[in-house]
Short mmCIF file of C-alpha atoms in Angstrom, two decimals:
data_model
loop_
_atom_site.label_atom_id
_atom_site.label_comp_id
_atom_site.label_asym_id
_atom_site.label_seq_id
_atom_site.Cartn_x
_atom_site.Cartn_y
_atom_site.Cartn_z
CA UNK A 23 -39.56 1.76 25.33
CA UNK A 24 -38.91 -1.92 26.48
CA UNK A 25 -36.14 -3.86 24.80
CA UNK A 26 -35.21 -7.39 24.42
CA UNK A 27 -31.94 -8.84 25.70
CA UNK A 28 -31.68 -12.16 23.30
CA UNK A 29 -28.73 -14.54 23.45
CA UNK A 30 -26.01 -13.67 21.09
CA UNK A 31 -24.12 -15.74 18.43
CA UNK A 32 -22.34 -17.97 20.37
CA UNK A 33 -19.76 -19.40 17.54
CA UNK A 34 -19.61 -21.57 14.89
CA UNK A 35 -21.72 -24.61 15.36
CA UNK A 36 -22.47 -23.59 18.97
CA UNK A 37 -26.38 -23.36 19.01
CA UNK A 38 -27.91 -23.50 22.81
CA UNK A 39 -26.48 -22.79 26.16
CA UNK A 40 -27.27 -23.17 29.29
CA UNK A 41 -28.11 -19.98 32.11
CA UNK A 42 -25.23 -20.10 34.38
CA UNK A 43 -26.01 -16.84 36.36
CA UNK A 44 -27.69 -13.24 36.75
CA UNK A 45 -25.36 -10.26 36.65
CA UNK A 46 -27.95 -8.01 37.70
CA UNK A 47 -30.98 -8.12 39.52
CA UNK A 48 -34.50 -6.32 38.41
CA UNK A 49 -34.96 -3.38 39.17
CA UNK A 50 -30.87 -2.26 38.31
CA UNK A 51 -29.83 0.23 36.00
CA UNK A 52 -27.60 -1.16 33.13
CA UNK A 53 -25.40 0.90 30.43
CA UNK A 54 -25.41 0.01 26.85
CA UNK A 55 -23.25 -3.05 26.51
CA UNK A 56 -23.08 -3.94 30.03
CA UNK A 57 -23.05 -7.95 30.84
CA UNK A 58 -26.68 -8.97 32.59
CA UNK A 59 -26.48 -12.79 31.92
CA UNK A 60 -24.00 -15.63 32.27
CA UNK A 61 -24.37 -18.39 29.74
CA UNK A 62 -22.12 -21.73 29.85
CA UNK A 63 -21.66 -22.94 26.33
CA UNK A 64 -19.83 -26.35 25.45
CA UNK A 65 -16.59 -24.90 25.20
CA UNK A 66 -17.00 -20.96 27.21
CA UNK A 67 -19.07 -18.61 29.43
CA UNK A 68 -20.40 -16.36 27.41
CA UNK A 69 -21.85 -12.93 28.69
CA UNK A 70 -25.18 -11.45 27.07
CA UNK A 71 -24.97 -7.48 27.40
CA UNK A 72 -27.72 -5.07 26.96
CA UNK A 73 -27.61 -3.31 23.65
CA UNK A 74 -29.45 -0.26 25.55
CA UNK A 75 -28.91 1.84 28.81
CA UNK A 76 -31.94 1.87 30.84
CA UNK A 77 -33.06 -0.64 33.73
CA UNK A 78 -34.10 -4.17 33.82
CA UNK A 79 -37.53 -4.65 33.80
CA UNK A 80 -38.26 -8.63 34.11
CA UNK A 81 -36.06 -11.79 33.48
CA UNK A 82 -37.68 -14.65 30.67
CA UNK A 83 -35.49 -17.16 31.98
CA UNK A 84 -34.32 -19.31 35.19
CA UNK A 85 -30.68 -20.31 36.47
CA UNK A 86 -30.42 -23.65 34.63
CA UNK A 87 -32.30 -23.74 31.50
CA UNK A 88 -31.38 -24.19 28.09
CA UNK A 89 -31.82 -21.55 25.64
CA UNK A 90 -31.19 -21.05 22.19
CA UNK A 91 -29.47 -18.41 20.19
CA UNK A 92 -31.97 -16.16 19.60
CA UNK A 93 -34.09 -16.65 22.53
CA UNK A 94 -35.16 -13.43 24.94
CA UNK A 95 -33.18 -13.16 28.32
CA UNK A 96 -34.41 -10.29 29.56
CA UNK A 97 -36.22 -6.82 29.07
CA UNK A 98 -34.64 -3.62 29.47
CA UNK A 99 -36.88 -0.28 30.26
CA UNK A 100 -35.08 1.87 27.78
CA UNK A 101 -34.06 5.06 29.41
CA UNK A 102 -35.46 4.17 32.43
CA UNK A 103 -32.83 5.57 35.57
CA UNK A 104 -33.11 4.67 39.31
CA UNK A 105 -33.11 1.74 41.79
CA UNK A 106 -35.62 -0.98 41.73
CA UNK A 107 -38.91 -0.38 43.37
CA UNK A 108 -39.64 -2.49 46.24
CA UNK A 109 -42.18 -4.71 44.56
CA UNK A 110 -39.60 -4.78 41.75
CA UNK A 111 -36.62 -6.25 44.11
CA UNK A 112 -39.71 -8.94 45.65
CA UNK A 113 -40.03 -10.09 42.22
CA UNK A 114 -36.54 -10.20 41.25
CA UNK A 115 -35.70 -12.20 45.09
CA UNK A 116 -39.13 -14.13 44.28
CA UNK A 117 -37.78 -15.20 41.08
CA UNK A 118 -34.06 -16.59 42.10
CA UNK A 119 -34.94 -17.47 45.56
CA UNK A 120 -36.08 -21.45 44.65
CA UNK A 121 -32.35 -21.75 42.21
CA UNK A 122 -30.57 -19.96 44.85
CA UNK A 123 -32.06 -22.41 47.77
CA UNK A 124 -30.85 -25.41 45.43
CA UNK A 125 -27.63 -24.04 44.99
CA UNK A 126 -26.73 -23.46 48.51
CA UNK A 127 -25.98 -26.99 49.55
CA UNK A 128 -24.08 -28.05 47.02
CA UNK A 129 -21.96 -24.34 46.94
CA UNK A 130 -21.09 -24.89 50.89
CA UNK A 131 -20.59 -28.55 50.78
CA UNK A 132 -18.89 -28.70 47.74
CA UNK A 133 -17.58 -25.38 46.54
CA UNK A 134 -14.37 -26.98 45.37
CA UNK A 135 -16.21 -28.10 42.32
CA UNK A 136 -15.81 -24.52 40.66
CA UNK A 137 -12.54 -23.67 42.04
CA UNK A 138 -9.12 -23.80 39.93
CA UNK A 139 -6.78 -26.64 40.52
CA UNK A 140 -4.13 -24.26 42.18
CA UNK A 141 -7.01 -23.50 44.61
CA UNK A 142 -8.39 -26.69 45.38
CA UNK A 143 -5.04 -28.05 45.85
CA UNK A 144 -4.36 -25.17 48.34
CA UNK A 145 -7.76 -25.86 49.94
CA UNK A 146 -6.92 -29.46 50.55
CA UNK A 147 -3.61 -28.73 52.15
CA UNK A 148 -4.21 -26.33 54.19
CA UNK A 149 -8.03 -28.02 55.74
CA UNK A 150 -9.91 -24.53 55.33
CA UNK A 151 -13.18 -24.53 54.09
CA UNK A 152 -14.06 -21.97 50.50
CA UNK A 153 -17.74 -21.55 51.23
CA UNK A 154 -16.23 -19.57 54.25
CA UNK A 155 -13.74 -16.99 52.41
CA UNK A 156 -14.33 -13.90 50.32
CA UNK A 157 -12.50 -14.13 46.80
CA UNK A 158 -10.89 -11.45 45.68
CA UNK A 159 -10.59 -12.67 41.91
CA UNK A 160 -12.70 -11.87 39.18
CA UNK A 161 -16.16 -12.03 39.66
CA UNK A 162 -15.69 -12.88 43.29
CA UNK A 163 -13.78 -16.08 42.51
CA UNK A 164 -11.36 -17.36 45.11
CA UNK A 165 -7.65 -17.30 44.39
CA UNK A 166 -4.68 -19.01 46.02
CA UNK A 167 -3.74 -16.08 48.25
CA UNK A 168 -7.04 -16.31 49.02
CA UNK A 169 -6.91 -19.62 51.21
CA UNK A 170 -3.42 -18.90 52.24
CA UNK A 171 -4.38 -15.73 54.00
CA UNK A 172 -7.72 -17.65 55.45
CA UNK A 173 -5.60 -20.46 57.32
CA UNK A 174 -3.20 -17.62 58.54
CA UNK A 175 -6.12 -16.31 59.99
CA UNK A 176 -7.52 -19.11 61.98
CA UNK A 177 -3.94 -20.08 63.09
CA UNK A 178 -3.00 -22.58 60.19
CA UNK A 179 0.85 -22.74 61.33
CA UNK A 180 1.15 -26.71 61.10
CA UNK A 181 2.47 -28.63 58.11
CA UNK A 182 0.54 -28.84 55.47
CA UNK A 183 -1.68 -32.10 55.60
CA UNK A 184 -1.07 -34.26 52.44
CA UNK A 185 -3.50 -33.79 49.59
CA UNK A 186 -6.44 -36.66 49.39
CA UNK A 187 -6.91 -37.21 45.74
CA UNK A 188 -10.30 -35.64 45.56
CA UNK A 189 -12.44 -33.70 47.68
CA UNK A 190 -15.09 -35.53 49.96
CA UNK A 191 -17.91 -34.31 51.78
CA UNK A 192 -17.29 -33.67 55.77
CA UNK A 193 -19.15 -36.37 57.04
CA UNK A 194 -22.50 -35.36 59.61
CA UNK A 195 -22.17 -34.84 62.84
CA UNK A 196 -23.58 -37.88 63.64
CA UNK A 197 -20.74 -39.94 62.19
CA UNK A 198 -22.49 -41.34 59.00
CA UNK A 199 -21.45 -41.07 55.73
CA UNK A 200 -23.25 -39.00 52.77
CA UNK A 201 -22.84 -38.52 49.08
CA UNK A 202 -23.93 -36.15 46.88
CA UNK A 203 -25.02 -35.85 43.41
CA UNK A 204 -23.89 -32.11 41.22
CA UNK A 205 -24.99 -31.65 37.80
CA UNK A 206 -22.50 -31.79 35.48
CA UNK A 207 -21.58 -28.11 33.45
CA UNK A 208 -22.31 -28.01 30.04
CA UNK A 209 -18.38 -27.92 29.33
CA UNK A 210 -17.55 -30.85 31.45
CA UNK A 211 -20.20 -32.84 29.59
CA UNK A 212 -18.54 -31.96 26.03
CA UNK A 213 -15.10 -32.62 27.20
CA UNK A 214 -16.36 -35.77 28.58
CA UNK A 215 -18.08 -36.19 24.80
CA UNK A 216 -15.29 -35.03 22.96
CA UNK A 217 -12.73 -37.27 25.00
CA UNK A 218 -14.39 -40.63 24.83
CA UNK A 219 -15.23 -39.84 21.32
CA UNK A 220 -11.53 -39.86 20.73
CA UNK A 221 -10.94 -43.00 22.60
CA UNK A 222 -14.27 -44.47 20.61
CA UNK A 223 -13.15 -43.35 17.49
CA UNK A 224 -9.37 -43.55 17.16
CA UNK A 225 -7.01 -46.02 17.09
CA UNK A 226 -4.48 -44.74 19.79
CA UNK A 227 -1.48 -45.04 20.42
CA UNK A 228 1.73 -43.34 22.59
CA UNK A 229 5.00 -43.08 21.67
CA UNK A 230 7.92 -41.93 24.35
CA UNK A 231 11.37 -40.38 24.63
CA UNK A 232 13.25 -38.46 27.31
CA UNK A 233 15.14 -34.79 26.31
CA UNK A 234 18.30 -33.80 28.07
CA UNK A 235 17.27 -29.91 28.93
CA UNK A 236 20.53 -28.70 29.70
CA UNK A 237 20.55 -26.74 26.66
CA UNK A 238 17.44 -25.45 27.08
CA UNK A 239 17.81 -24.34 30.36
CA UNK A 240 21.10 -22.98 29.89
CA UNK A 241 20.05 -20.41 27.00
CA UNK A 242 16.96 -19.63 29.06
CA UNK A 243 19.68 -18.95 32.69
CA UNK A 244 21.45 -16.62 30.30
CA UNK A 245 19.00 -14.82 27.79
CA UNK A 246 15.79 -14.67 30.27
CA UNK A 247 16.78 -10.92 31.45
CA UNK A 248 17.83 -9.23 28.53
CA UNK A 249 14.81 -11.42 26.64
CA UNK A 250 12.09 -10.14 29.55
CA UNK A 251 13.90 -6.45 29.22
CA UNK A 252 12.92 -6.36 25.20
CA UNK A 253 9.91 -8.53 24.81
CA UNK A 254 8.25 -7.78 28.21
CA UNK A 255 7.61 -11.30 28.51
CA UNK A 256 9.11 -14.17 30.31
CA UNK A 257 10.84 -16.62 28.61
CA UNK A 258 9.40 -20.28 29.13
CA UNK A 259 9.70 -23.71 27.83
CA UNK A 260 6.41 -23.57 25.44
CA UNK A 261 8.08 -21.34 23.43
CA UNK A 262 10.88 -23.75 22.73
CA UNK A 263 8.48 -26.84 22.56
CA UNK A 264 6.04 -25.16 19.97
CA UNK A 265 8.77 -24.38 17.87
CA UNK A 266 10.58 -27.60 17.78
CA UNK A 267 6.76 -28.99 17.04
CA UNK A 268 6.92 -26.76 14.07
CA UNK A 269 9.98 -28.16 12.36
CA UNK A 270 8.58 -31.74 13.11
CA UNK A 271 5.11 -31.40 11.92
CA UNK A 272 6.98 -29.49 8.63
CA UNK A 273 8.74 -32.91 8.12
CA UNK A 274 6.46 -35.28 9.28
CA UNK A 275 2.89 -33.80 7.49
CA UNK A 276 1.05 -36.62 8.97
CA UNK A 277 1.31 -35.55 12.23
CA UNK A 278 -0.23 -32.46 11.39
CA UNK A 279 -3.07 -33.81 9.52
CA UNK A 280 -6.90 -35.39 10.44
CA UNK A 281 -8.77 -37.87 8.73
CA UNK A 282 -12.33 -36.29 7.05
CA UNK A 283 -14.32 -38.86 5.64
CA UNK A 284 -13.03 -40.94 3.60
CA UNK A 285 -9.86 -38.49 2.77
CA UNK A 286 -7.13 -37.03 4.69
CA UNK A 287 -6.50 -32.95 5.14
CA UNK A 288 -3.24 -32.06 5.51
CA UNK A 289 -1.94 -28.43 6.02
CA UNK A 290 0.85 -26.19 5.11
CA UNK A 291 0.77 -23.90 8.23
CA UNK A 292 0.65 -25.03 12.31
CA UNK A 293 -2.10 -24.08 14.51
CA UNK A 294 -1.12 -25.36 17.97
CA UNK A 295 -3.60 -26.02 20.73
CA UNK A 296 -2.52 -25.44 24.05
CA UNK A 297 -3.86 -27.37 26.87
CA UNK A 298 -5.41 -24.65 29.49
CA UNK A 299 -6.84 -25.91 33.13
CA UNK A 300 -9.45 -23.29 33.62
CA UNK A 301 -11.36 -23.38 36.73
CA UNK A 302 -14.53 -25.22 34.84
CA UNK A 303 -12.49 -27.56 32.87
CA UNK A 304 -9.39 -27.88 29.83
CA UNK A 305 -9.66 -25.23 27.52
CA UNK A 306 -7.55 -25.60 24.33
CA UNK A 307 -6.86 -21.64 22.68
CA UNK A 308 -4.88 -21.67 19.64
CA UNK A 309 -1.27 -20.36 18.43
CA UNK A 310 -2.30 -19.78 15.13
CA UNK A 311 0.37 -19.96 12.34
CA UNK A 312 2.91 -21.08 14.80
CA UNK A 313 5.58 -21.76 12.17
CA UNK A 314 5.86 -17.71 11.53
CA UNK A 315 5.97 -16.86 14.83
CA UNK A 316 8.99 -16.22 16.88
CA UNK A 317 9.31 -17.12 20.83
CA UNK A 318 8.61 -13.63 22.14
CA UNK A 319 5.23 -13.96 20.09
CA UNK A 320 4.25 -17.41 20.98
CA UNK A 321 5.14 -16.68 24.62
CA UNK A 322 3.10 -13.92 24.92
CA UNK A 323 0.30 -15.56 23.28
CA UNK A 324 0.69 -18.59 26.13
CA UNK A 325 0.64 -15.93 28.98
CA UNK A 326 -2.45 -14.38 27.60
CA UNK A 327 -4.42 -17.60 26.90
CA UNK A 328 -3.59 -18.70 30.30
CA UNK A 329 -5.00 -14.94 31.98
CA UNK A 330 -8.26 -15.39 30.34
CA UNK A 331 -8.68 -18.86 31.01
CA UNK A 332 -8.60 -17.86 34.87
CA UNK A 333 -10.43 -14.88 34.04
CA UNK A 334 -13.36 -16.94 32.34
CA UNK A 335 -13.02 -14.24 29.41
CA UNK A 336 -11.63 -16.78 26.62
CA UNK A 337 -14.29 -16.69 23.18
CA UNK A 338 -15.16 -19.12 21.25
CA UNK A 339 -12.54 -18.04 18.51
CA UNK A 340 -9.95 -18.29 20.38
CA UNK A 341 -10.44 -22.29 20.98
CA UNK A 342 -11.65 -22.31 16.84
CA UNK A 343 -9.52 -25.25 15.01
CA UNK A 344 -5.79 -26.04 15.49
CA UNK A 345 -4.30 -28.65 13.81
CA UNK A 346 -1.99 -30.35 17.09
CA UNK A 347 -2.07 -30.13 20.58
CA UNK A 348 0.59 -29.80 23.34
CA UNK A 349 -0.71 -29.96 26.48
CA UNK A 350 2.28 -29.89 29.55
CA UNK A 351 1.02 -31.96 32.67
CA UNK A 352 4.32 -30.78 34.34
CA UNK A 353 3.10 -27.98 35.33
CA UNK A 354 1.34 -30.50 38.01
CA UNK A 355 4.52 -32.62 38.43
CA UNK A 356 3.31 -35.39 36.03
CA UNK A 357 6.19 -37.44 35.60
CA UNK A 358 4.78 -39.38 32.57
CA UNK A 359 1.75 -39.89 30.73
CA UNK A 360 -0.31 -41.06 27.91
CA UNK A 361 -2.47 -37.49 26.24
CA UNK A 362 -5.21 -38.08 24.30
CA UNK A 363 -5.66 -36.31 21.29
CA UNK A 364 -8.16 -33.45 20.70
CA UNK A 365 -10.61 -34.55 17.54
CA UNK A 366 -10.20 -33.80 14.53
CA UNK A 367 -6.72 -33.51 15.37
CA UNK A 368 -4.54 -36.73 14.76
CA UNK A 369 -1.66 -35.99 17.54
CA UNK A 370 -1.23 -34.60 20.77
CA UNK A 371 2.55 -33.83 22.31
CA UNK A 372 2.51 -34.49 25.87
CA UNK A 373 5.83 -32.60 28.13
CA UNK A 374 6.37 -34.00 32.08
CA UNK A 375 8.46 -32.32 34.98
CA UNK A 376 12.10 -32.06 34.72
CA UNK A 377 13.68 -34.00 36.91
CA UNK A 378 17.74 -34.83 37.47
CA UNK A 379 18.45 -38.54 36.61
CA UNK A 380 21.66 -40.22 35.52
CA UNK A 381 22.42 -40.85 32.05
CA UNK A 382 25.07 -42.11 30.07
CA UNK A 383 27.76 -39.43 28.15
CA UNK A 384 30.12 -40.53 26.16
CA UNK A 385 30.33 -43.56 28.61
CA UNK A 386 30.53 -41.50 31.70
CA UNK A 387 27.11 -41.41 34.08
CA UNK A 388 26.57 -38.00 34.53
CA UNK A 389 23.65 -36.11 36.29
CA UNK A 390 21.30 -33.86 33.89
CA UNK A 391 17.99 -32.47 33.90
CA UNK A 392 15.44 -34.80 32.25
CA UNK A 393 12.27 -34.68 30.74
CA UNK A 394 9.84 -37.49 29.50
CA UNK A 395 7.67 -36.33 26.24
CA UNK A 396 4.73 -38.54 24.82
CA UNK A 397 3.19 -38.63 21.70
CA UNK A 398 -0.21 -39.65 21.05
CA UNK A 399 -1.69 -40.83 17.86
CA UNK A 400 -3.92 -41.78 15.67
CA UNK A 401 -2.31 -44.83 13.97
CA UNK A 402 -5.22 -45.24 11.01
CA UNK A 403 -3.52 -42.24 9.69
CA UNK A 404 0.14 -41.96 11.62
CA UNK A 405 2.52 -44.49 11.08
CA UNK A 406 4.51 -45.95 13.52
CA UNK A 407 8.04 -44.76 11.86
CA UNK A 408 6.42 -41.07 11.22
CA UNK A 409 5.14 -41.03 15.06
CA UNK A 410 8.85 -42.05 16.33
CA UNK A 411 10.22 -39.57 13.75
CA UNK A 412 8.20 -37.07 14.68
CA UNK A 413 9.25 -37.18 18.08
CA UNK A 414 12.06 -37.43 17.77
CA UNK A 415 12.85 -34.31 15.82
CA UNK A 416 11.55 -32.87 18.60
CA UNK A 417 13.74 -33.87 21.17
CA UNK A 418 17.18 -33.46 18.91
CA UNK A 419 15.92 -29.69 18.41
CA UNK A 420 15.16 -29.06 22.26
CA UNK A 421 18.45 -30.53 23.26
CA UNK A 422 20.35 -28.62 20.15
CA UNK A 423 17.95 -25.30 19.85
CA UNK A 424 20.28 -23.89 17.17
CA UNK A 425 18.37 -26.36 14.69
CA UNK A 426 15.52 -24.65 14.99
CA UNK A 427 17.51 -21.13 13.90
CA UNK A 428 19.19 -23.22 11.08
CA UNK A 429 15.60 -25.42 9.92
CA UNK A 430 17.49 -28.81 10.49
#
């Protein structure tokens, strides 16, 4: 009995996608609930399983098009066992073979356009090229030890060369120069949506401060064991950001509000987005009721958002509402910088490197570990004075953490 492989809910207000790839060719036997399709959605990858075992018996789709929810991906022979036939396996090359030809240029030239920034970075430094190396990661993906081994291999001993800004082709043999046009994913064209929306829409502005982290760092030198030993979990800075969020956005309700219409929501809990850099774009998974959650809990939550997020394996869900972003560009070694906030949302936190600088104490100049934060806002709905506030609180609890025990 043949059976239709249809693409599945894909999440609220989520209605189309677009084929990103085949996880199985015709011809291959599939178990019941076994991925056969890739689809790209505007904010995940979504995989279509087969609701039968049996084998696949003919694709309705092509690499590249846009289907809706609803629409048939595939047919399944229900039942059916064995390997495909070899008229099966010509049809199923027949039918890839013009995407797959398409592909190839831009995958060799280019193949830095799917990888993770961790990769890419490694990619650039060490000169080797990715079309050339087997990943190891999921799906075949290439990972950091991946590229690292690769230049060991061809005798990579130098220094590393310094990192160009972005990747460029390799210019032809001949000496002239080429560019290259790659469609856009459906993500990066929502983020790029969603981001100058903000900047269209809202009246931004940033807001800055520097936190002393000795304290920080101190509690973290002398809990982290016994805090990894019990909680099986390391413990970072998020943890101690997200709460300190969560006693200003208590204070300051503004901050953890968004404008609707013509009125204003405000909430009595704290759904924090956290900025993700997954290797097809920023990804923003929630903490959801952040204000009841201890460190171990929030922690764990981070370390898990940022698995999946590598892994591709993040739902739609899991990126559903939040009512204020943090998003950490020192994890890159921004020193400072101006976030933009995530719509609806009406503020975005934005934490920097750490970096040892001189201050003043109690008019000595002392050395101590430093750390710009920024606040971005939207000032039809955020005051000035709540925006500084807000901040604020946030810096007095990360450089005094027992006023986040105490609800100061």
């Amino acid at each position: 009995m043949a059976t239709e492989i249809k693409v599945p809910t894909l999440g609220e207000s989520v209605t189309e996608a677009t084929i990103g790839e085949f996880l199985k060719n015709v011809g291959d036997a599939v178990a019941v609930d076994e991925p056969i399709v890739s689809l790209e959605t505007d904010k995940v990858a979504v995989e279509a399983p087969s609701p039968v075992a049996g084998v696949i018996k003919e694709f309705k789709v092509e690499v590249g098009d846009t289907v809706e929810v609803g629409a048939v991906l595939a047919i399944i022979e229900e039942g059916a066992t064995g390997a495909a036939t070899g008229e099966e396996a010509g049809r199923a090359a027949e039918q890839r073979e013009e995407g797959k030809e398409e592909r190839a240029e831009a995958a060799s030239s280019d193949a830095s356009q799917t990888l993770s920034p961790a990769v890419r970075r490694a990619v650039l430094e060490h000169g080797v090229d990715p079309s050339t190396i087997k990943g190891t990661g999921k799906d075949g993906r290439l990972t950091k030890e991946d590229v690292i081994a690769a230049a060991k291999a061809k005798g990579d001993t130098q220094a590393p060369a310094p990192a160009a800004s972005a990747p460029a082709p390799a210019p032809a043999a001949t000496g002239e120069r080429r560019e290259e046009r790659v469609k856009m994913t459906r993500m990066r064209q929502t983020i790029a949506k969603r981001l100058k929306g903000a900047q269209d829409n809202a009246a931004l502005l940033t807001t800055f401060n520097d936190v002393d982290m000795s304290a920080v760092m101190e509690a973290r030198a002398k809990y982290k064991d016994m805090f990894a030993k019990k909680h099986d979990i390391r413990l970072g800075f998020m943890g101690f950001f997200a709460k300190a969020a969560c006693l200003a956005l208590k204070d300051v309700p503004a901050v953890n509000a968004y404008i609707e219409g013509d009125e204003i929501v405000y909430h009595d809990y704290v759904d924090i987005s956290v900025a993700v850099s997954a290797p097809n774009g920023l990804v923003v998974p929630v903490i959801r009721d952040a204000q009841d959650k201890g460190f171990a809990r929030i922690e764990k939550d981070i370390a898990d958002f940022g698995k999946r997020a590598k892994e591709g394996t993040l739902t739609m869900e899991d990126m559903k509402g939040g009512t204020f972003t943090i998003s950490n560009g020192g994890v890159f070694g921004s020193l400072m910088s101006t976030p933009i906030i995530n719509p609806p949302q009406s503020a975005v936190l934005g934490l920097h490197r750490i970096e040892d600088r001189p201050v003043v104490v109690d008019g000595e100049i002392v050395i101590r570990p430093m750390m710009y934060i920024a606040l971005s806002y939207d000032h039809r709905l955020i005051d000035g004075r709540e925006a500084v506030t807000a901040l604020k609180i946030i810096k007095e609890a990360i450089e005094d953490p027992t006023r986040m025990l105490i609800d100061l």
